[in-house]
């Protein structure tokens, strides 16, 4: 297949070299596709041959098993960008293989608003709708215009609107499924240079604006990057706290009726004062709690379990599980189970992992 236009058979490598957690074994083959047509042709051919496929962007939301992997990696690497100004709306159209933060930086440098709160998130443009990427009060669902995908069930390449994607908190019809490959994505921008409304209290405070206000996108980007660096959430080869898959657990959403029991468990363990301060927000389906807060209060502090552990919680942020250099998938899984089970035991709340698992599970 490497003879096809736009397909490069990359040298044999392991997923540890292609993922930000830096773990994962050797695939059967790695095919890099530098055009959308190449992505379609390769995935179509592999599907017809019933060959297992891993569609890969930046590898920043993956936990991959070690050893020999029975799959072919199709790396999406089409990176074109186009600005479309018509019918009163400014749209940016980007290839799925473009690095997400390069797109954010480009829009901000041009003076356009919209993407700035999502600065510094690793990975590719094409993966952003997969888990409805979000940070600092903005989710991709709020700014997404359209997606061009290759529907692997029907074999059709088409533009679809966000409604077709089933976007919800850190999920969509694409997450943990082989439904479709994203080829291009369009986002709505503010041509007048106003940011998205600043909804996140910590960010509003740093910017000195009222929640809900719009402001200068470049200032928002710089502030978001600064906040993210402080939490080890911007990739840095020299900082093991960033050798992660980002937040490892989603914030749990519990039924409203279950909230008093959780508060009672927190009060029983840590006192009424702490229980009253437990973060809890109204969310679709119930009440959203903070996974990081629960992890820390259950006894898993920053850097848990120790400085000599191959896999440990980030020393900056309890929600990131990190590889200190020699961790295996088994090390990460053991730590994830320890944390998940500890939170359940302490407070009766189930945590669910955010990354996609390949060949292994928690
Ligand atoms: C330090 C750090 C900070 C992070 N911060 C955030 C954050 O603030 N908010 C947030 O939401 N996430 C965050 N993440 C998680 C991650 O960056 C995002 O989920 C990102 O969108 C993943 O993109 P990727 O290209 O690396 O996807 P990959 O890890 O390569 O793939 C993830 C999944 O998407 C699928 N996929 C990838 N590309 C495509 C495509 N073109 N078509 C169809 N499926 C595809 C893959 O098959 C896989 O199932 C963070 C991760 C790290 C390491």
Short mmCIF file of C-alpha atoms and ligand atoms in Angstrom, two decimals:
data_model
loop_
_atom_site.label_atom_id
_atom_site.label_comp_id
_atom_site.label_asym_id
_atom_site.label_seq_id
_atom_site.Cartn_x
_atom_site.Cartn_y
_atom_site.Cartn_z
CA UNK A 1 0.00 0.00 0.00
CA UNK A 2 3.01 2.26 0.38
CA UNK A 3 2.97 2.50 -3.45
CA UNK A 4 -0.23 4.58 -3.32
CA UNK A 5 -0.09 8.33 -3.88
CA UNK A 6 0.17 10.18 -0.58
CA UNK A 7 1.09 7.08 1.47
CA UNK A 8 4.46 6.76 3.13
CA UNK A 9 5.44 3.46 4.75
CA UNK A 10 7.24 4.76 7.81
CA UNK A 11 10.19 2.91 9.32
CA UNK A 12 9.32 0.17 11.81
CA UNK A 13 8.61 1.78 15.15
CA UNK A 14 6.69 1.26 18.36
CA UNK A 15 3.66 3.12 19.66
CA UNK A 16 5.83 4.31 22.55
CA UNK A 17 7.46 6.63 20.01
CA UNK A 18 4.10 7.82 18.68
CA UNK A 19 2.17 8.49 21.89
CA UNK A 20 2.56 11.17 24.55
CA UNK A 21 2.35 8.61 27.36
CA UNK A 22 5.28 6.95 25.58
CA UNK A 23 4.13 3.38 26.04
CA UNK A 24 2.95 0.80 23.51
CA UNK A 25 4.29 -2.03 21.40
CA UNK A 26 5.09 -2.66 17.76
CA UNK A 27 2.30 -2.57 15.15
CA UNK A 28 2.33 -4.75 12.04
CA UNK A 29 2.91 -1.66 9.94
CA UNK A 30 2.75 2.12 10.08
CA UNK A 31 1.31 3.92 7.05
CA UNK A 32 1.50 7.72 7.02
CA UNK A 33 -1.14 9.35 4.82
CA UNK A 34 -0.40 12.91 3.74
CA UNK A 35 -3.63 13.46 1.79
CA UNK A 36 -7.27 12.87 2.70
CA UNK A 37 -7.67 10.66 -0.38
CA UNK A 38 -4.80 8.48 0.80
CA UNK A 39 -6.44 8.09 4.24
CA UNK A 40 -9.66 6.95 2.57
CA UNK A 41 -7.96 4.54 0.17
CA UNK A 42 -5.81 2.93 2.86
CA UNK A 43 -8.55 2.57 5.48
CA UNK A 44 -11.01 1.28 2.87
CA UNK A 45 -8.53 -1.37 1.69
CA UNK A 46 -7.65 -2.47 5.22
CA UNK A 47 -11.36 -2.68 6.18
CA UNK A 48 -12.10 -4.76 3.07
CA UNK A 49 -9.31 -7.12 4.06
CA UNK A 50 -10.68 -7.21 7.65
CA UNK A 51 -7.32 -5.99 8.95
CA UNK A 52 -7.45 -4.29 12.36
CA UNK A 53 -6.68 -0.57 12.04
CA UNK A 54 -5.60 2.07 14.54
CA UNK A 55 -6.31 5.56 13.19
CA UNK A 56 -3.63 7.76 14.75
CA UNK A 57 -3.36 11.51 15.19
CA UNK A 58 -0.90 12.87 17.75
CA UNK A 59 -1.17 9.85 20.07
CA UNK A 60 -2.10 12.08 23.02
CA UNK A 61 -5.23 10.27 24.12
CA UNK A 62 -4.10 6.66 23.90
CA UNK A 63 -3.07 3.91 26.31
CA UNK A 64 -1.53 1.14 24.20
CA UNK A 65 -0.49 -2.38 25.27
CA UNK A 66 3.11 -3.50 24.91
CA UNK A 67 4.48 -6.33 22.75
CA UNK A 68 3.56 -7.18 19.18
CA UNK A 69 0.29 -5.51 18.22
CA UNK A 70 -2.06 -7.16 15.76
CA UNK A 71 -2.96 -3.95 13.93
CA UNK A 72 -1.85 -1.52 11.27
CA UNK A 73 -1.44 2.11 12.28
CA UNK A 74 -2.82 4.63 9.79
CA UNK A 75 -1.33 7.98 10.71
CA UNK A 76 -3.49 10.88 9.47
CA UNK A 77 -1.08 13.57 8.22
CA UNK A 78 -3.01 15.83 5.79
CA UNK A 79 -2.30 19.34 7.01
CA UNK A 80 -3.85 21.92 4.65
CA UNK A 81 -5.53 25.07 6.04
CA UNK A 82 -7.99 27.35 4.24
CA UNK A 83 -9.93 30.41 5.44
CA UNK A 84 -13.41 30.72 3.92
CA UNK A 85 -15.06 34.10 4.23
CA UNK A 86 -18.60 34.14 2.96
CA UNK A 87 -22.25 34.62 3.87
CA UNK A 88 -21.32 36.72 6.88
CA UNK A 89 -19.35 33.97 8.60
CA UNK A 90 -15.63 33.28 8.77
CA UNK A 91 -14.77 29.60 8.70
CA UNK A 92 -11.40 27.90 8.93
CA UNK A 93 -11.12 24.52 7.22
CA UNK A 94 -8.19 22.34 8.33
CA UNK A 95 -6.82 18.95 7.40
CA UNK A 96 -7.33 16.33 10.10
CA UNK A 97 -3.58 15.70 10.39
CA UNK A 98 -2.67 19.28 11.26
CA UNK A 99 -1.40 19.79 14.81
CA UNK A 100 -4.30 21.32 16.71
CA UNK A 101 -2.28 23.96 18.51
CA UNK A 102 -0.67 25.11 15.23
CA UNK A 103 -4.18 25.85 13.99
CA UNK A 104 -5.10 27.71 17.18
CA UNK A 105 -1.88 29.77 16.96
CA UNK A 106 -2.49 30.60 13.29
CA UNK A 107 -6.05 31.83 13.90
CA UNK A 108 -4.93 33.94 16.87
CA UNK A 109 -1.99 35.41 14.93
CA UNK A 110 -4.42 36.46 12.20
CA UNK A 111 -6.47 38.26 14.85
CA UNK A 112 -9.45 35.89 14.79
CA UNK A 113 -11.33 34.73 17.88
CA UNK A 114 -12.91 31.38 18.70
CA UNK A 115 -10.24 28.77 19.37
CA UNK A 116 -8.08 30.57 21.97
CA UNK A 117 -9.40 28.82 25.12
CA UNK A 118 -8.35 25.49 23.59
CA UNK A 119 -4.70 26.59 23.28
CA UNK A 120 -2.02 24.09 24.21
CA UNK A 121 -4.10 20.93 23.85
CA UNK A 122 -1.89 18.30 22.18
CA UNK A 123 -2.92 16.20 19.22
CA UNK A 124 -4.44 16.68 15.81
CA UNK A 125 -7.32 18.70 14.39
CA UNK A 126 -9.08 15.48 13.31
CA UNK A 127 -9.22 14.09 16.83
CA UNK A 128 -10.84 17.16 18.38
CA UNK A 129 -14.42 16.09 17.56
CA UNK A 130 -13.68 12.49 18.66
CA UNK A 131 -13.94 13.32 22.35
CA UNK A 132 -15.40 16.79 21.93
CA UNK A 133 -12.19 18.30 23.23
CA UNK A 134 -12.66 20.93 25.86
CA UNK A 135 -10.82 23.16 28.30
CA UNK A 136 -11.28 26.41 30.20
CA UNK A 137 -15.00 26.66 29.58
CA UNK A 138 -15.04 25.91 25.82
CA UNK A 139 -15.81 22.65 24.03
CA UNK A 140 -15.30 21.92 20.35
CA UNK A 141 -19.08 21.44 20.02
CA UNK A 142 -19.51 25.22 20.56
CA UNK A 143 -17.31 26.25 17.63
CA UNK A 144 -17.58 23.31 15.24
CA UNK A 145 -19.14 24.07 11.86
CA UNK A 146 -18.81 20.81 9.88
CA UNK A 147 -16.72 17.64 9.61
CA UNK A 148 -15.79 15.78 6.42
CA UNK A 149 -15.53 12.11 7.25
CA UNK A 150 -15.08 8.72 5.64
CA UNK A 151 -17.99 6.68 6.96
CA UNK A 152 -16.51 3.20 7.36
CA UNK A 153 -19.97 1.58 7.55
CA UNK A 154 -21.31 2.99 4.28
CA UNK A 155 -18.04 3.71 2.47
CA UNK A 156 -19.22 7.28 1.77
CA UNK A 157 -17.08 10.41 2.09
CA UNK A 158 -19.30 13.34 3.10
CA UNK A 159 -19.62 16.58 5.08
CA UNK A 160 -21.71 16.21 8.22
CA UNK A 161 -22.98 18.78 10.71
CA UNK A 162 -22.24 18.52 14.46
CA UNK A 163 -25.65 16.91 15.08
CA UNK A 164 -24.42 13.74 13.31
CA UNK A 165 -21.53 13.43 15.74
CA UNK A 166 -23.46 12.99 19.00
CA UNK A 167 -21.08 15.34 20.80
CA UNK A 168 -21.32 15.27 24.59
CA UNK A 169 -18.94 15.65 27.53
CA UNK A 170 -15.65 14.05 26.31
CA UNK A 171 -17.40 11.78 23.85
CA UNK A 172 -19.05 11.42 20.43
CA UNK A 173 -20.17 8.68 18.05
CA UNK A 174 -16.49 8.44 17.01
CA UNK A 175 -14.99 7.70 20.41
CA UNK A 176 -14.09 4.04 21.02
CA UNK A 177 -15.73 3.07 17.73
CA UNK A 178 -14.60 2.36 14.16
CA UNK A 179 -17.49 4.41 12.80
CA UNK A 180 -15.63 6.94 10.64
CA UNK A 181 -12.34 8.68 9.98
CA UNK A 182 -12.30 12.46 10.20
CA UNK A 183 -10.64 13.95 7.09
CA UNK A 184 -11.22 17.70 7.47
CA UNK A 185 -12.82 19.94 10.07
CA UNK A 186 -14.38 23.41 9.81
CA UNK A 187 -14.59 25.80 12.77
CA UNK A 188 -16.47 29.09 13.08
CA UNK A 189 -14.27 32.09 13.88
CA UNK A 190 -14.96 35.61 15.05
CA UNK A 191 -13.56 37.85 12.32
CA UNK A 192 -13.94 40.91 14.56
CA UNK A 193 -11.26 39.45 16.83
CA UNK A 194 -13.33 38.76 19.93
CA UNK A 195 -12.63 35.68 22.01
CA UNK A 196 -15.30 33.17 22.93
CA UNK A 197 -17.09 34.33 26.11
CA UNK A 198 -14.80 33.62 29.08
CA UNK A 199 -16.82 31.20 31.20
CA UNK A 200 -14.13 29.60 33.37
CA UNK A 201 -13.77 31.43 36.69
CA UNK A 202 -10.02 30.86 37.13
CA UNK A 203 -9.34 32.15 33.61
CA UNK A 204 -11.69 35.14 34.01
CA UNK A 205 -9.91 36.01 37.26
CA UNK A 206 -6.47 35.89 35.63
CA UNK A 207 -7.69 37.99 32.71
CA UNK A 208 -9.47 40.46 34.97
CA UNK A 209 -12.77 40.13 33.09
CA UNK A 210 -16.27 39.28 34.21
CA UNK A 211 -17.40 35.72 33.46
CA UNK A 212 -19.21 35.77 30.11
CA UNK A 213 -17.19 38.71 28.73
CA UNK A 214 -15.27 38.47 25.45
CA UNK A 215 -11.74 39.79 25.19
CA UNK A 216 -8.54 39.75 23.13
CA UNK A 217 -7.82 36.22 21.80
CA UNK A 218 -4.01 36.64 21.94
CA UNK A 219 -4.13 37.55 25.63
CA UNK A 220 -6.46 34.63 26.31
CA UNK A 221 -4.11 32.25 24.49
CA UNK A 222 -1.06 33.41 26.48
CA UNK A 223 -2.97 33.17 29.77
CA UNK A 224 -4.35 29.71 28.99
CA UNK A 225 -0.87 28.46 28.03
CA UNK A 226 0.54 29.84 31.28
CA UNK A 227 -2.20 28.16 33.35
CA UNK A 228 -1.76 24.88 31.46
CA UNK A 229 2.05 24.89 31.88
CA UNK A 230 1.60 25.28 35.64
CA UNK A 231 -0.43 22.07 35.61
CA UNK A 232 1.93 20.11 33.32
CA UNK A 233 -0.70 20.20 30.57
CA UNK A 234 1.52 21.49 27.75
CA UNK A 235 3.83 18.89 26.20
CA UNK A 236 7.47 19.26 27.14
CA UNK A 237 10.06 16.56 26.33
CA UNK A 238 12.08 17.56 29.40
CA UNK A 239 9.20 17.39 31.87
CA UNK A 240 7.97 13.91 32.81
CA UNK A 241 4.84 15.46 34.28
CA UNK A 242 3.73 15.97 30.68
CA UNK A 243 4.43 12.37 29.59
CA UNK A 244 0.77 11.55 29.97
CA UNK A 245 -2.52 11.21 28.16
CA UNK A 246 -3.81 14.42 29.76
CA UNK A 247 -6.60 14.04 32.29
CA UNK A 248 -6.81 10.32 32.93
CA UNK A 249 -10.36 10.25 34.31
CA UNK A 250 -13.39 12.23 33.21
CA UNK A 251 -15.20 14.26 35.85
CA UNK A 252 -17.89 11.87 37.12
CA UNK A 253 -21.52 12.81 36.59
CA UNK A 254 -23.72 11.32 39.30
CA UNK A 255 -27.49 11.29 39.69
CA UNK A 256 -28.68 14.29 41.71
CA UNK A 257 -30.23 11.92 44.29
CA UNK A 258 -26.80 10.37 44.90
CA UNK A 259 -25.16 13.69 45.83
CA UNK A 260 -26.12 13.76 49.57
CA UNK A 261 -24.65 10.27 50.08
CA UNK A 262 -21.37 11.34 48.49
CA UNK A 263 -21.25 14.48 50.65
CA UNK A 264 -21.90 12.30 53.72
CA UNK A 265 -19.00 10.02 52.78
CA UNK A 266 -16.72 13.05 52.32
CA UNK A 267 -17.90 14.49 55.66
CA UNK A 268 -17.32 11.14 57.39
CA UNK A 269 -13.76 10.99 56.13
CA UNK A 270 -12.72 14.64 56.09
CA UNK A 271 -15.25 16.63 58.08
CA UNK A 272 -18.30 18.80 57.32
CA UNK A 273 -16.24 21.81 56.23
CA UNK A 274 -14.52 19.86 53.45
CA UNK A 275 -17.78 18.22 52.38
CA UNK A 276 -19.42 21.64 51.98
CA UNK A 277 -16.58 22.79 49.75
CA UNK A 278 -16.72 19.74 47.46
CA UNK A 279 -17.03 21.09 43.88
CA UNK A 280 -20.36 20.05 42.32
CA UNK A 281 -21.92 21.51 39.17
CA UNK A 282 -25.24 20.96 37.43
CA UNK A 283 -24.63 18.97 34.22
CA UNK A 284 -26.69 17.05 31.68
CA UNK A 285 -27.69 13.80 33.46
CA UNK A 286 -27.11 15.01 37.01
CA UNK A 287 -24.30 16.61 38.99
CA UNK A 288 -20.71 16.80 37.81
CA UNK A 289 -18.00 16.31 40.45
CA UNK A 290 -14.30 17.04 40.11
CA UNK A 291 -12.28 13.85 39.53
CA UNK A 292 -9.03 15.59 40.56
CA UNK A 293 -10.56 16.81 43.84
CA UNK A 294 -11.92 13.35 44.70
CA UNK A 295 -8.61 11.67 43.85
CA UNK A 296 -6.64 14.01 46.06
CA UNK A 297 -9.14 13.80 48.96
CA UNK A 298 -9.16 9.99 48.71
CA UNK A 299 -5.47 10.08 49.63
CA UNK A 300 -3.76 10.11 46.22
CA UNK A 301 -1.68 13.26 46.34
CA UNK A 302 0.48 14.80 43.63
CA UNK A 303 3.36 12.44 42.76
CA UNK A 304 1.63 9.34 44.22
CA UNK A 305 2.89 6.72 44.95
CA UNK A 306 6.58 7.72 45.09
CA UNK A 307 9.45 9.35 43.27
CA UNK A 308 10.87 5.92 42.35
CA UNK A 309 7.66 4.58 40.76
CA UNK A 310 7.80 4.10 36.97
CA UNK A 311 4.24 5.44 36.68
CA UNK A 312 2.97 8.05 39.12
CA UNK A 313 0.50 10.89 39.36
CA UNK A 314 1.87 14.12 37.98
CA UNK A 315 3.62 16.20 40.62
CA UNK A 316 1.60 19.19 39.33
CA UNK A 317 -1.89 17.73 38.87
CA UNK A 318 -3.50 14.64 40.41
CA UNK A 319 -5.63 13.95 37.35
CA UNK A 320 -2.69 13.04 35.07
CA UNK A 321 -1.04 9.62 35.22
CA UNK A 322 2.51 9.99 34.00
CA UNK A 323 5.39 7.88 32.71
CA UNK A 324 8.64 8.70 34.51
CA UNK A 325 10.68 7.17 31.69
CA UNK A 326 10.44 3.39 31.90
CA UNK A 327 6.75 2.74 32.61
CA UNK A 328 4.88 -0.05 30.81
CA UNK A 329 1.17 -0.30 30.09
CA UNK A 330 0.93 -2.66 33.08
CA UNK A 331 2.43 -0.01 35.38
CA UNK A 332 -0.08 2.58 34.16
CA UNK A 333 -3.00 0.16 34.46
CA UNK A 334 -2.00 -0.83 38.02
CA UNK A 335 -1.83 2.83 39.06
CA UNK A 336 -5.14 3.62 37.35
CA UNK A 337 -6.86 0.73 39.15
CA UNK A 338 -5.37 1.77 42.47
CA UNK A 339 -6.74 5.31 42.08
CA UNK A 340 -10.12 4.26 40.68
CA UNK A 341 -10.68 1.66 43.43
CA UNK A 342 -9.49 4.04 46.16
CA UNK A 343 -11.95 6.74 45.11
CA UNK A 344 -14.80 4.22 44.95
CA UNK A 345 -13.91 2.88 48.40
CA UNK A 346 -13.58 6.35 49.95
CA UNK A 347 -16.59 8.09 48.44
CA UNK A 348 -18.65 5.52 46.49
CA UNK A 349 -17.98 7.35 43.19
CA UNK A 350 -16.96 5.52 40.01
CA UNK A 351 -14.27 7.15 37.88
CA UNK A 352 -14.13 6.39 34.16
CA UNK A 353 -10.96 6.71 32.09
CA UNK A 354 -10.86 9.41 29.44
CA UNK A 355 -8.23 7.99 27.01
CA UNK A 356 -8.85 5.35 24.36
CA UNK A 357 -7.45 1.90 25.21
CA UNK A 358 -5.73 -0.22 22.59
CA UNK A 359 -5.09 -3.90 23.39
CA UNK A 360 -5.52 -3.34 27.13
CA UNK A 361 -8.06 -2.01 29.59
CA UNK A 362 -8.30 -0.78 33.15
C1 LIG B 1 -0.64 16.99 28.25
C2 LIG B 1 -2.01 16.71 27.71
C3 LIG B 1 -3.04 17.62 27.91
C4 LIG B 1 -4.32 17.39 27.40
N1 LIG B 1 -5.31 18.30 27.62
C5 LIG B 1 -6.55 18.09 27.15
C6 LIG B 1 -7.59 19.05 27.37
O1 LIG B 1 -7.38 20.09 27.97
N2 LIG B 1 -8.83 18.77 26.88
C7 LIG B 1 -9.10 17.62 26.20
O2 LIG B 1 -10.25 17.43 25.78
N3 LIG B 1 -8.13 16.71 25.95
C8 LIG B 1 -6.88 16.91 26.42
N4 LIG B 1 -5.89 15.98 26.19
C9 LIG B 1 -6.20 14.75 25.46
C10 LIG B 1 -5.84 14.81 23.96
O3 LIG B 1 -4.87 15.78 23.70
C11 LIG B 1 -7.05 15.08 23.08
O4 LIG B 1 -8.02 14.09 23.28
C12 LIG B 1 -6.68 15.14 21.60
O5 LIG B 1 -7.78 15.58 20.84
C13 LIG B 1 -6.21 13.80 21.05
O6 LIG B 1 -5.73 14.03 19.75
P1 LIG B 1 -4.72 13.06 19.03
O7 LIG B 1 -4.57 13.50 17.64
O8 LIG B 1 -3.47 12.96 19.82
O9 LIG B 1 -5.52 11.69 19.08
P2 LIG B 1 -4.94 10.17 19.24
O10 LIG B 1 -4.42 10.05 20.62
O11 LIG B 1 -3.97 9.95 18.13
O12 LIG B 1 -6.24 9.37 19.05
C14 LIG B 1 -7.26 9.40 20.03
C15 LIG B 1 -8.49 8.68 19.48
O13 LIG B 1 -9.01 9.42 18.39
C16 LIG B 1 -9.01 8.62 17.21
N5 LIG B 1 -8.65 9.49 16.09
C17 LIG B 1 -7.54 10.24 15.95
N6 LIG B 1 -7.57 10.92 14.79
C18 LIG B 1 -8.73 10.57 14.18
C19 LIG B 1 -9.35 10.92 12.94
N7 LIG B 1 -8.79 11.77 12.08
N8 LIG B 1 -10.56 10.36 12.64
C20 LIG B 1 -11.16 9.50 13.51
N9 LIG B 1 -10.62 9.13 14.67
C21 LIG B 1 -9.42 9.67 15.01
C22 LIG B 1 -7.98 7.53 17.45
O14 LIG B 1 -8.25 6.38 16.68
C23 LIG B 1 -8.16 7.29 18.93
O15 LIG B 1 -9.28 6.45 19.15
C24 LIG B 1 -4.59 16.19 26.68
C25 LIG B 1 -3.54 15.27 26.47
C26 LIG B 1 -2.27 15.53 26.98
C27 LIG B 1 -1.17 14.54 26.74
#
